[in-house]
Amino acid sequence: MRLPWELLVLPSFAVCLAEDYALHGPVFVQEPSHVMFPLDSEEKKVKLNCDVTGNPKPHIRWKLNGTEVDIGVDFRYRVVEGSLLIKNPNETQDAGTYQCVATNAFGTVVSRAARLQFAYLENFKTRARSTVSARQGQGMVLLCGPPAHSGDLSYAWLFNEAPSYQDSRRFVSQETGNLYIAKVEKSDVGNYTCVVTNAVTNHQVLGPPTPLILRNDGVMGEYEPKIEVQFPETVSTAKGGTARLECFALGNPVPTIIWRRADGKPIARKARRHKSNGILEIPNFQQEDAGVYECVAENSRGRNVARGQLTFYAQPSWIQKINDVHVAIEENVFWECKASGRPRPTYRWLKNGEPLSTQDRIQIEQGTLNITAVGLADAGMYQCVAENRHGLIFSSAELSVEAVGPDFSRTLLKKVTLVKVGGDVVIECKPKASPKPVYTWKKGRDRVRESERITISEDGSLRIVNVTKSDAGSYTCVATNHFGTASSTGNLVVKDATRVMVPPSSMDVTVGESIVLTCQVTHDHSLDIVFTWSFNGHLIDFDKDGDHFERVGGQDSAGDLMIRNIQLKHAGKYVCTVRTSVDRLSATADLIVRGPPGPPEAVTIDEITDTTAQLSWRPGPNNHSPVTMYVIQARTPFSVGWQAVSTVPELIDGRTFTATVVGLNPWVEYEFRTVAANAIGIGEPSRPSEKRRTEEAQKSGAQTG
């Protein structure tokens, strides 16, 4: 059957609304959790929570054991803001597994399953129990036999109507409720009553008393331990849960209980032992806690060992969820979800709350879903379900499929595109369309043919390289798909390229001079032109550096740079950059600045006598003019500033870096510095040497006697 045109374009209209008003499918904010409801509760109503967002607002339904709950038929049921309220809940009618189902225009999602159970504890059926007789020294087990119930129970015993405490001789199993006495003594004679408490309802019932008497046929001798309370061969514990093992032995003497791992590893320090070692608890159970555990019961007559495997399991937990997907009709969709868990989870998929299976275009393999050539009918809400025998989790996502003819209303071609002769240009064509359209281009009325210079890309853009004047004109992009055709037009304007006619020249100048670096171009005078200069990679700020830099030229095709009173710091690379709206080019010049030499370095007093000092130094920068001579100056506490001193050699040339200062005064503190000179001038002096005192005056002449 052919769908009417209005129906075909309706999804695209819905998608547009979704973009403008954030329409979306149902998303669970809160899913229902398991509920254990006390039958004797005064509340007389139970609530299963379900909170869902969506636009339009989702409609909420509920299922019980897979069958929809009919709110209209059973007045006890009400849906309030998504949650299910059950008035006067009935165990027979209402116990079971519930799921919240949320639906709006975009599809349906189902929540995780939540069990509703009813907690109760009935009374003991029998009113009296037979008397139990035991010999002194014998081990004894008193059975509790709890009545019918639902919900976890806890157990205690009364002895002669008073609480019976537990020690190394007495133990109450929280698994069976039975009372174990390792070795009966005279003080144990009396009435025993089992007390059962429902952990959910806190309801408590007392069993009929069991009398315990001693036999008169003698005392029982010593015997080896007999383990009566033994944990199962396999105990499965959830990740993060608490493993709990019970172990208790009868025996005479009273046995001691020791816990250990069969593999020799120490039991985790977090483990707790209580009730005289009869109970071992391991909180926050992890993979490394799994293994074979042993309970060793020992007394002077022997030992007994119970063994069991503690295994680790983990409910599924998401590693990777699925996310909403928005695609054009006929495109492909791929989803993948991953979950951790022990045992390893398996996966299944739902569409709008119903099972999805591999067929035709839909391929499912564990956590992956692949839909090829998506159609409008594929739109909806999808859920990946990861499950193992300990639980299941849902991840939901929306698939929206867009089908619309080409539309340029928001993406018109650029009205005017500028390009220079010899340049490359791309004219973009980006209509809104689904599925992707086929593109053709026209120049004026003629269809554009592809060539070495002209290509039409997959996304519809027109690319022209090595542009010529003949490429200028009016260009129209025509887009066509199953749902229609649309076009948009723009103009390509080709301008002459800018060329540098007089580039700046590299120069060799002396400190204090002024120069002009030329930068003159020819360009299309219909375009604005901008000149900028950079120095050693940094843009010149003419306002900040106006003392030395100034623009000169006086016409729009010249951007010359004047540098006044050049200093050594102005040496380097100068770049003139010319920009128009269609091109950008640069020209470079290097400026060498010659000046007096820089200060010599590391002036050192190598040796000093009463009248001489041997000095050495390292040359400083010559600033592009060779050093011709060095002069040495000295300063003492008695001199006025720095004074030139006599040296050997008398004249120190630019290739000599040592000299001897002569004519010094004995026993005076001196410091020295060096000054370099070249053809341009005298440079800055070096940093002073260290201060050194000349030696005492040498005594001269021979003594006579």
XYZ file of C-alpha atoms in Angstrom:
705
model
C 0.000 0.000 0.000
C 1.391 3.435 -0.953
C 1.430 5.904 1.963
C -0.033 9.377 1.333
C 2.585 12.157 0.848
C 1.488 13.910 4.060
C 2.326 10.760 6.015
C 5.736 10.507 4.393
C 6.799 14.009 5.377
C 5.302 13.864 8.865
C 8.440 12.309 10.443
C 10.620 15.165 9.129
C 8.184 17.649 10.637
C 8.389 15.772 13.926
C 12.172 15.879 13.801
C 12.138 19.642 13.222
C 9.894 20.041 16.254
C 12.242 17.840 18.241
C 15.130 20.137 17.427
C 13.183 23.223 18.414
C 11.347 21.918 21.484
C 13.551 18.991 22.601
C 11.005 16.290 21.883
C 12.315 12.859 22.855
C 11.277 9.345 23.717
C 10.687 7.952 27.218
C 13.677 7.879 29.590
C 13.539 6.235 33.022
C 14.541 8.457 35.926
C 13.584 5.836 38.502
C 12.727 2.179 37.931
C 10.817 -0.055 40.356
C 12.716 -2.017 43.012
C 11.905 -5.299 44.764
C 9.404 -4.883 47.605
C 8.853 -7.174 50.586
C 5.506 -6.100 52.037
C 4.507 -7.088 55.582
C 1.096 -8.775 55.500
C 0.246 -7.307 58.884
C 1.241 -3.756 57.857
C -1.073 -1.006 59.055
C -0.320 0.918 55.848
C -2.676 -1.309 53.801
C -1.114 -0.124 50.541
C 2.058 -0.763 48.611
C 3.862 1.488 46.115
C 6.044 0.455 43.185
C 7.998 3.494 41.990
C 8.402 4.501 38.346
C 9.485 7.973 37.191
C 9.803 8.679 33.457
C 10.647 11.789 31.426
C 9.762 12.362 27.791
C 8.203 14.895 25.438
C 5.346 14.359 24.763
C 4.707 13.167 28.303
C 4.820 9.354 28.296
C 1.799 7.205 29.107
C 2.583 4.709 31.873
C 1.253 1.149 32.008
C 2.142 -1.712 34.324
C 2.524 -5.434 33.772
C 2.212 -8.191 36.367
C 3.875 -11.468 35.412
C 3.851 -10.322 31.763
C 0.135 -9.432 31.683
C -1.037 -5.822 31.632
C -2.605 -4.581 34.858
C -6.133 -3.357 34.050
C -6.544 -0.216 36.127
C -10.131 0.229 34.994
C -11.296 -3.183 36.184
C -9.595 -3.461 39.585
C -10.246 -0.351 41.686
C -7.424 -1.362 44.046
C -4.864 -0.298 41.417
C -3.975 3.333 40.670
C -1.153 4.934 38.687
C 0.004 8.165 40.341
C 2.704 10.131 38.440
C 3.890 6.859 36.944
C 4.103 4.861 40.184
C 1.729 1.966 40.861
C -0.294 2.083 44.092
C -1.980 -1.125 45.276
C -4.649 -0.674 47.940
C -5.312 -3.559 50.336
C -2.665 -5.753 48.671
C -3.512 -9.416 48.493
C -0.859 -12.110 48.488
C -2.782 -14.426 46.203
C -3.613 -11.795 43.574
C -0.744 -9.325 43.817
C 2.464 -11.277 44.499
C 4.653 -11.542 41.409
C 6.919 -9.646 39.030
C 6.032 -6.111 37.921
C 7.335 -3.991 35.046
C 6.682 -0.347 34.241
C 5.944 0.316 30.540
C 6.340 3.903 29.234
C 5.108 5.025 25.789
C 4.969 8.260 23.811
C 5.006 9.184 20.118
C 8.629 8.073 19.783
C 8.186 4.552 21.116
C 8.051 2.327 24.196
C 10.517 1.267 26.882
C 10.084 -1.306 29.659
C 11.673 -1.121 33.096
C 13.594 -3.776 34.939
C 11.431 -6.383 36.668
C 10.613 -5.856 40.355
C 9.259 -8.607 42.611
C 6.462 -7.924 45.080
C 6.576 -10.448 47.929
C 4.598 -10.610 51.129
C 6.362 -11.088 54.432
C 4.618 -13.087 57.155
C 5.313 -15.449 60.000
C 2.703 -17.973 61.157
C 2.450 -19.498 64.634
C 3.914 -22.864 65.536
C 1.362 -25.615 64.868
C 2.203 -27.930 67.781
C 1.627 -26.890 71.374
C 3.909 -29.387 73.123
C 7.133 -31.239 72.403
C 8.468 -34.461 73.768
C 10.998 -34.490 76.567
C 14.587 -34.941 75.433
C 16.895 -36.929 77.672
C 20.690 -36.908 77.471
C 23.610 -38.257 79.444
C 25.960 -35.791 81.073
C 28.887 -35.125 78.702
C 26.842 -36.039 75.634
C 26.335 -33.608 72.690
C 22.772 -32.531 71.989
C 20.741 -30.852 69.196
C 17.365 -29.238 69.919
C 15.325 -28.659 66.764
C 13.441 -25.406 66.219
C 11.310 -26.302 63.170
C 10.138 -22.770 62.285
C 6.538 -22.312 61.122
C 5.465 -21.252 57.613
C 6.863 -17.829 56.708
C 8.075 -15.437 53.995
C 11.009 -13.131 54.551
C 14.312 -13.661 56.366
C 14.165 -15.030 59.915
C 16.405 -14.680 62.941
C 16.529 -17.191 65.800
C 17.113 -17.160 69.545
C 16.282 -19.546 72.411
C 14.875 -19.168 75.897
C 16.100 -21.355 78.720
C 13.612 -21.594 81.544
C 11.955 -18.471 80.074
C 15.190 -16.462 80.209
C 17.425 -15.670 77.200
C 19.954 -18.419 76.553
C 23.388 -16.992 75.921
C 25.823 -18.527 73.422
C 29.388 -19.528 74.211
C 31.887 -22.158 73.142
C 29.492 -24.850 74.438
C 26.200 -23.572 72.980
C 25.379 -22.371 69.458
C 22.194 -21.234 67.667
C 22.281 -21.676 63.892
C 20.775 -18.763 61.983
C 20.292 -21.102 59.037
C 18.099 -23.727 60.720
C 17.241 -22.182 64.094
C 18.458 -25.307 65.905
C 20.223 -25.086 69.274
C 23.441 -27.100 69.608
C 25.025 -28.029 72.957
C 28.518 -29.407 72.482
C 28.584 -31.154 75.865
C 25.549 -31.399 78.172
C 26.080 -30.475 81.805
C 23.808 -30.640 84.857
C 23.116 -26.907 84.566
C 21.509 -27.505 81.156
C 18.470 -29.291 82.588
C 15.280 -27.281 81.996
C 12.828 -26.043 79.365
C 14.024 -24.718 75.982
C 11.910 -22.488 73.736
C 12.782 -21.426 70.159
C 12.072 -17.730 69.439
C 11.583 -16.875 65.732
C 11.561 -13.259 64.450
C 10.659 -12.110 60.935
C 13.346 -9.580 59.896
C 10.866 -7.689 57.673
C 7.791 -7.531 59.901
C 9.608 -7.822 63.259
C 6.801 -10.240 64.177
C 7.954 -12.756 66.769
C 6.553 -16.180 67.696
C 7.584 -18.671 70.369
C 7.684 -22.406 69.813
C 6.449 -24.955 72.305
C 8.960 -25.616 75.113
C 11.201 -28.669 74.856
C 12.131 -30.179 78.264
C 15.713 -31.472 78.623
C 16.477 -33.978 81.384
C 19.587 -35.978 82.324
C 19.615 -39.731 82.047
C 20.647 -41.647 85.146
C 22.697 -44.309 83.387
C 26.045 -42.645 83.953
C 28.291 -39.962 82.488
C 29.415 -40.120 78.875
C 33.176 -40.347 78.406
C 35.369 -38.222 76.233
C 35.007 -38.466 72.419
C 36.365 -36.715 69.346
C 34.588 -33.721 67.732
C 31.591 -34.313 65.521
C 30.723 -31.338 63.274
C 26.938 -30.929 63.355
C 26.654 -27.418 61.858
C 28.359 -27.419 58.489
C 28.168 -24.861 55.668
C 27.188 -26.159 52.186
C 29.725 -27.561 49.711
C 29.251 -24.415 47.601
C 28.335 -20.966 48.920
C 27.790 -18.269 46.267
C 28.323 -14.665 47.374
C 27.630 -11.458 45.442
C 30.342 -8.914 44.732
C 30.326 -6.450 47.635
C 28.045 -8.691 49.721
C 28.825 -10.523 52.965
C 29.760 -14.200 52.934
C 28.549 -16.007 56.074
C 29.659 -19.495 57.114
C 28.530 -21.461 60.179
C 30.422 -24.301 61.822
C 29.878 -25.966 65.222
C 30.901 -29.320 66.627
C 29.728 -31.580 69.446
C 32.426 -33.219 71.539
C 33.855 -33.924 74.954
C 35.926 -31.962 75.856
C 34.231 -29.009 74.149
C 35.976 -28.601 70.774
C 37.661 -25.420 69.621
C 36.858 -24.043 66.156
C 39.558 -22.767 63.771
C 38.949 -21.312 60.267
C 41.455 -21.483 57.430
C 41.781 -21.471 53.639
C 42.634 -24.771 51.966
C 45.124 -23.068 49.619
C 47.210 -21.824 52.555
C 46.498 -18.150 51.897
C 45.553 -16.100 54.961
C 41.899 -15.257 55.454
C 41.242 -11.594 54.638
C 41.840 -9.237 57.570
C 38.361 -7.758 57.077
C 36.834 -11.133 58.065
C 34.902 -11.276 61.355
C 34.647 -14.284 63.691
C 32.069 -14.374 66.454
C 29.916 -16.720 68.535
C 33.082 -18.433 69.755
C 34.366 -18.809 66.229
C 31.188 -20.626 65.178
C 30.493 -17.983 62.503
C 32.896 -16.560 59.893
C 31.759 -13.434 58.022
C 33.630 -11.822 55.107
C 32.161 -8.398 54.281
C 32.613 -6.603 50.930
C 33.242 -9.918 49.199
C 35.580 -9.746 46.180
C 37.001 -12.166 43.629
C 40.187 -12.725 45.657
C 38.099 -13.895 48.655
C 36.733 -16.882 46.697
C 38.206 -20.326 47.369
C 37.936 -23.452 49.517
C 37.471 -22.725 53.228
C 37.878 -25.208 56.061
C 36.462 -25.359 59.567
C 38.627 -27.393 61.920
C 37.054 -28.680 65.162
C 39.586 -30.069 67.637
C 39.805 -31.397 71.185
C 42.123 -33.702 73.091
C 40.441 -36.773 71.558
C 40.893 -35.782 67.935
C 39.848 -33.422 65.185
C 37.253 -33.118 62.449
C 37.321 -30.938 59.311
C 34.463 -29.503 57.257
C 35.209 -28.050 53.832
C 33.270 -25.908 51.349
C 33.775 -23.720 48.283
C 33.095 -19.984 48.494
C 32.312 -18.747 44.970
C 32.080 -15.194 43.663
C 29.297 -13.824 41.489
C 28.437 -10.366 40.203
C 25.233 -9.033 38.736
C 25.605 -7.364 35.330
C 26.996 -3.825 35.353
C 27.279 -1.560 32.313
C 30.673 -0.916 30.726
C 29.179 0.640 27.587
C 25.569 1.759 27.143
C 23.779 2.629 23.908
C 23.021 6.265 22.993
C 20.323 7.992 20.965
C 20.906 7.939 17.209
C 19.534 10.406 14.645
C 19.996 9.212 11.056
C 18.780 9.931 7.545
C 16.608 7.370 5.841
C 18.586 4.606 4.051
C 21.655 5.104 6.269
C 22.988 2.326 8.527
C 22.798 2.106 12.335
C 25.211 0.214 14.578
C 24.794 -0.109 18.342
C 27.002 -1.957 20.808
C 26.503 -2.472 24.518
C 28.905 -4.141 26.929
C 28.418 -5.296 30.511
C 30.598 -6.959 33.120
C 29.338 -9.692 35.400
C 30.044 -13.178 36.688
C 28.986 -15.407 35.040
C 29.532 -13.398 31.850
C 26.248 -11.753 30.830
C 24.274 -12.649 27.722
C 22.414 -10.049 25.695
C 19.047 -9.579 24.040
C 17.405 -6.612 22.330
C 13.959 -5.027 22.503
C 12.238 -2.586 20.160
C 9.373 -0.660 21.729
C 9.290 -3.200 24.558
C 9.048 -6.257 22.303
C 11.794 -8.823 21.569
C 13.902 -8.104 18.495
C 15.477 -10.889 16.438
C 17.791 -11.194 13.432
C 15.899 -10.821 10.155
C 16.617 -9.309 6.713
C 18.229 -5.904 7.409
C 18.529 -6.474 11.177
C 21.548 -8.376 12.452
C 21.945 -9.158 16.179
C 25.038 -10.741 17.659
C 25.271 -10.686 21.448
C 25.748 -7.033 22.403
C 25.648 -5.608 18.858
C 22.705 -4.506 16.739
C 23.206 -3.559 13.084
C 20.377 -2.164 10.944
C 21.174 -1.539 7.287
C 19.267 0.841 4.967
C 17.138 2.263 7.778
C 13.501 3.005 6.960
C 10.821 5.065 8.693
C 9.402 1.895 10.261
C 12.696 1.339 12.104
C 12.218 4.483 14.215
C 11.438 3.837 17.870
C 12.868 3.029 21.284
C 15.480 0.283 21.534
C 16.776 -1.483 24.626
C 19.793 -3.697 25.156
C 19.258 -6.180 28.006
C 22.299 -7.754 29.690
C 21.576 -10.622 32.069
C 23.027 -13.512 33.994
C 21.356 -15.780 36.526
C 21.833 -13.175 39.246
C 20.131 -10.209 37.576
C 19.520 -8.137 34.480
C 19.961 -4.490 33.431
C 18.515 -2.328 30.643
C 20.106 0.354 28.470
C 17.718 2.427 26.337
C 18.173 4.634 23.282
C 16.001 6.295 20.686
C 16.365 5.818 16.926
C 14.905 8.742 14.997
C 14.800 8.508 11.210
C 14.663 11.645 9.103
C 13.052 11.758 5.632
C 12.838 15.183 3.983
C 13.398 16.775 0.580
C 16.326 19.187 0.071
C 15.864 22.539 1.842
C 18.200 25.544 1.498
C 16.163 27.877 3.744
C 18.846 27.905 6.466
C 21.935 27.105 4.372
C 21.837 29.304 1.260
C 24.906 29.456 -0.897
C 27.220 32.348 -0.065
C 25.962 35.336 -2.036
C 29.432 36.418 -3.201
C 32.613 34.347 -3.118
C 35.905 36.149 -3.863
C 39.006 34.435 -5.243
C 42.230 35.603 -6.884
C 43.463 34.607 -10.318
C 45.493 31.405 -9.945
C 43.976 30.610 -6.551
C 41.762 27.737 -5.377
C 38.141 28.103 -4.244
C 35.481 25.872 -2.642
C 31.787 26.848 -2.860
C 29.898 24.875 -0.194
C 26.450 23.375 -0.837
C 24.807 22.144 2.377
C 21.026 21.799 2.118
C 19.063 19.974 4.809
C 18.034 16.700 3.185
C 17.326 13.088 4.055
C 18.370 10.828 2.469
C 21.545 12.459 1.169
C 20.791 14.128 -2.154
C 22.481 13.912 -5.533
C 24.214 17.196 -6.438
C 24.596 18.957 -9.796
C 25.989 22.411 -10.493
C 25.193 25.032 -13.134
C 27.144 28.067 -14.272
C 24.509 30.415 -15.606
C 22.259 28.029 -17.568
C 24.954 25.521 -18.434
C 25.696 22.405 -16.417
C 29.168 22.376 -14.840
C 31.298 19.531 -16.178
C 34.008 18.080 -13.961
C 37.596 18.329 -15.176
C 41.157 18.395 -13.851
C 40.450 21.866 -12.445
C 36.791 21.489 -11.471
C 35.432 18.762 -9.143
C 32.193 18.167 -7.215
C 32.872 16.509 -3.851
C 30.709 13.872 -2.194
C 29.236 16.458 0.200
C 28.143 18.624 -2.758
C 30.856 21.295 -2.596
C 32.235 22.697 -5.876
C 36.033 23.013 -6.006
C 37.928 25.005 -8.667
C 41.743 25.126 -8.695
C 44.041 27.496 -10.593
C 41.149 29.933 -11.092
C 41.032 32.089 -14.248
C 39.024 35.216 -15.083
C 36.704 33.069 -17.212
C 35.581 31.140 -14.096
C 33.768 34.221 -12.763
C 29.980 34.102 -12.888
C 26.773 32.848 -11.298
C 26.802 29.299 -9.886
C 23.747 27.242 -8.819
C 23.806 24.075 -6.689
C 20.885 21.699 -7.429
C 20.118 18.983 -4.822
C 17.728 16.081 -5.502
C 16.499 13.072 -3.487
C 13.356 10.877 -3.393
C 11.385 13.643 -1.717
C 12.133 16.594 -3.980
C 14.570 19.027 -5.588
C 15.855 22.421 -4.419
C 18.569 24.841 -5.524
C 20.539 27.868 -4.364
C 22.647 30.393 -6.311
C 25.730 32.470 -5.559
C 28.287 34.519 -7.499
C 31.992 33.846 -7.963
C 34.033 37.047 -8.368
C 37.635 36.671 -9.603
C 40.154 39.371 -8.659
C 43.723 40.048 -9.816
C 46.367 38.603 -7.521
C 48.470 40.909 -5.382
C 52.223 40.984 -6.243
C 55.149 42.547 -4.409
C 56.902 44.891 -6.833
C 59.560 46.384 -4.525
C 60.339 44.072 -1.617
C 62.415 45.176 1.393
C 66.162 44.703 0.993
C 68.500 43.226 3.575
C 70.839 45.922 4.978
C 74.054 46.341 6.924
C 73.878 49.514 9.084
C 75.644 51.216 11.975
C 74.119 52.125 15.341
C 72.469 55.550 15.198
C 71.583 55.479 11.490
C 68.028 55.695 10.094
C 66.763 53.615 7.133
C 63.618 52.802 5.142
C 62.600 49.204 4.352
C 60.444 49.325 1.214
C 57.344 47.180 0.620
C 55.484 48.175 -2.559
C 52.879 46.066 -4.365
C 50.485 45.989 -7.272
C 46.936 44.809 -6.502
C 43.267 44.940 -7.487
C 42.224 48.447 -6.450
C 38.640 47.358 -5.791
C 39.929 45.472 -2.749
C 41.041 46.951 0.540
C 44.677 46.269 1.327
C 46.384 46.032 4.711
C 50.142 46.142 5.398
C 51.651 44.804 8.617
C 55.271 44.431 9.728
C 56.742 41.927 12.128
C 60.169 41.916 13.739
C 61.708 38.587 14.772
C 58.273 36.940 14.690
C 56.403 39.627 16.685
C 53.966 42.134 15.207
C 55.345 45.699 15.438
C 53.186 47.984 17.577
C 53.656 51.416 15.987
C 52.011 53.196 18.913
C 54.200 51.521 21.499
C 57.424 51.545 19.457
C 56.916 54.911 17.714
C 60.324 56.236 18.851
C 62.034 53.958 16.349
C 59.384 52.587 13.933
C 57.119 54.578 11.577
C 54.963 53.703 8.557
C 55.839 55.726 5.456
C 54.766 55.466 1.828
C 51.772 57.722 1.398
C 49.820 55.522 -1.083
C 47.686 52.376 -0.774
C 50.160 50.262 -2.738
C 53.132 51.134 -0.505
C 53.696 50.083 3.088
C 57.304 51.154 3.702
C 58.819 50.992 7.176
C 61.193 53.662 8.559
C 63.513 52.724 11.413
C 65.063 55.771 13.191
C 68.156 55.896 15.408
C 68.872 52.191 14.961
C 70.186 50.329 17.993
C 71.864 46.950 18.309
C 68.554 45.476 19.511
C 66.970 46.240 16.128
C 69.065 43.624 14.310
C 67.057 40.668 12.990
C 64.378 39.522 10.523
C 61.719 41.952 9.249
C 58.635 40.647 7.415
C 56.205 42.796 5.434
C 52.806 41.060 5.148
C 50.180 42.231 2.630
C 46.558 41.098 2.961
C 43.445 41.545 0.839
C 40.169 39.651 1.012
C 41.451 37.203 -1.614
C 45.137 36.715 -0.840
C 47.986 37.132 1.587
C 51.723 37.329 0.840
C 54.934 38.279 2.613
C 58.411 39.611 1.867
C 61.416 39.314 4.200
C 64.611 41.288 4.846
C 67.451 40.809 7.321
C 68.965 43.801 9.127
C 72.544 43.628 10.391
C 73.418 46.372 12.910
C 77.094 47.169 13.578
C 78.146 48.939 16.772
C 80.804 49.220 19.448
C 81.768 45.877 20.998
C 79.932 44.447 23.949
C 81.602 44.146 27.386
C 84.350 41.520 27.782
C 83.525 38.690 30.153
C 85.071 36.866 33.125
C 87.911 39.255 34.018
C 90.138 37.214 36.357
C 93.232 38.022 38.452
C 95.413 34.993 37.796
C 98.480 36.145 39.799
C 99.377 39.222 41.886
C 102.672 40.559 43.378
C 103.545 43.747 45.248
C 103.542 45.822 42.007
C 102.000 43.625 39.251
C 98.854 41.675 38.469
C 98.409 39.010 35.755
C 94.868 39.303 34.196
C 92.858 37.205 31.710
C 89.366 37.620 30.171
C 87.037 36.316 27.485
C 85.942 38.484 24.530
C 82.366 39.752 24.451
C 80.244 40.216 21.269
C 81.991 42.270 18.569
C 78.644 43.510 17.152
C 79.715 42.838 13.540
C 82.937 44.930 13.758
C 86.178 43.222 14.902
C 87.689 44.350 18.221
C 90.875 46.364 17.577
C 92.133 46.875 21.124
C 91.542 46.323 24.835
C 92.179 48.811 27.657
C 92.515 47.799 31.313
C 91.238 50.004 34.131
C 91.744 49.713 37.899
C 90.082 51.030 41.033
C 91.273 51.206 44.670
C 89.698 52.562 47.842
C 91.924 55.641 47.369
C 91.247 56.391 43.663
C 88.566 58.612 42.165
C 86.632 56.211 39.980
C 88.261 53.954 37.406
C 91.702 54.829 36.037
C 93.603 53.414 33.043
C 96.720 51.484 34.076
C 99.987 50.584 32.387
C 100.249 47.102 30.946
C 102.615 44.714 29.295
C 102.143 44.676 26.366
C 101.544 48.386 26.380
C 99.002 48.158 23.519
C 96.687 45.126 23.747
C 95.292 44.136 20.319
C 91.890 42.568 19.722
C 93.286 39.029 19.534
C 94.989 39.142 22.955
C 93.052 38.116 26.076
C 95.791 38.316 28.758
C 97.976 41.153 30.045
C 100.169 42.112 32.985
C 99.319 45.301 34.861
C 102.471 47.069 36.154
C 103.258 49.998 38.450
C 100.889 48.974 41.228
C 101.386 50.053 44.852
C 102.193 47.404 47.476
C 99.629 46.347 50.095
C 96.667 48.043 48.330
C 93.348 46.418 47.429
C 92.673 46.509 43.654
C 89.852 45.510 41.313
C 90.149 45.537 37.514
C 87.916 45.749 34.451
C 88.451 45.560 30.678
C 87.070 47.830 27.902
C 87.020 46.780 24.211
C 87.097 49.093 21.190
C 86.520 48.619 17.450
C 86.360 50.852 14.373
C 82.932 52.126 15.386
C 83.727 53.086 18.966
C 84.503 52.123 22.545
C 82.187 49.570 24.118
C 80.817 49.104 27.582
C 83.295 47.973 30.272
C 83.261 44.461 31.674
C 82.011 43.586 35.139
C 84.731 44.216 37.796
C 87.069 41.410 38.773
C 87.260 40.201 42.326
C 89.116 42.476 44.797
C 92.720 41.422 45.563
C 95.392 43.061 47.719
C 98.939 43.462 46.369
C 101.741 41.932 48.442
C 103.982 43.830 50.870
C 106.915 45.737 49.342
C 109.968 43.554 48.704
C 113.045 44.585 50.812
C 115.972 45.560 48.553
C 119.764 45.990 49.217
C 122.211 43.858 51.290
C 122.815 44.281 54.982
C 126.462 44.978 56.161
C 127.859 44.279 59.531
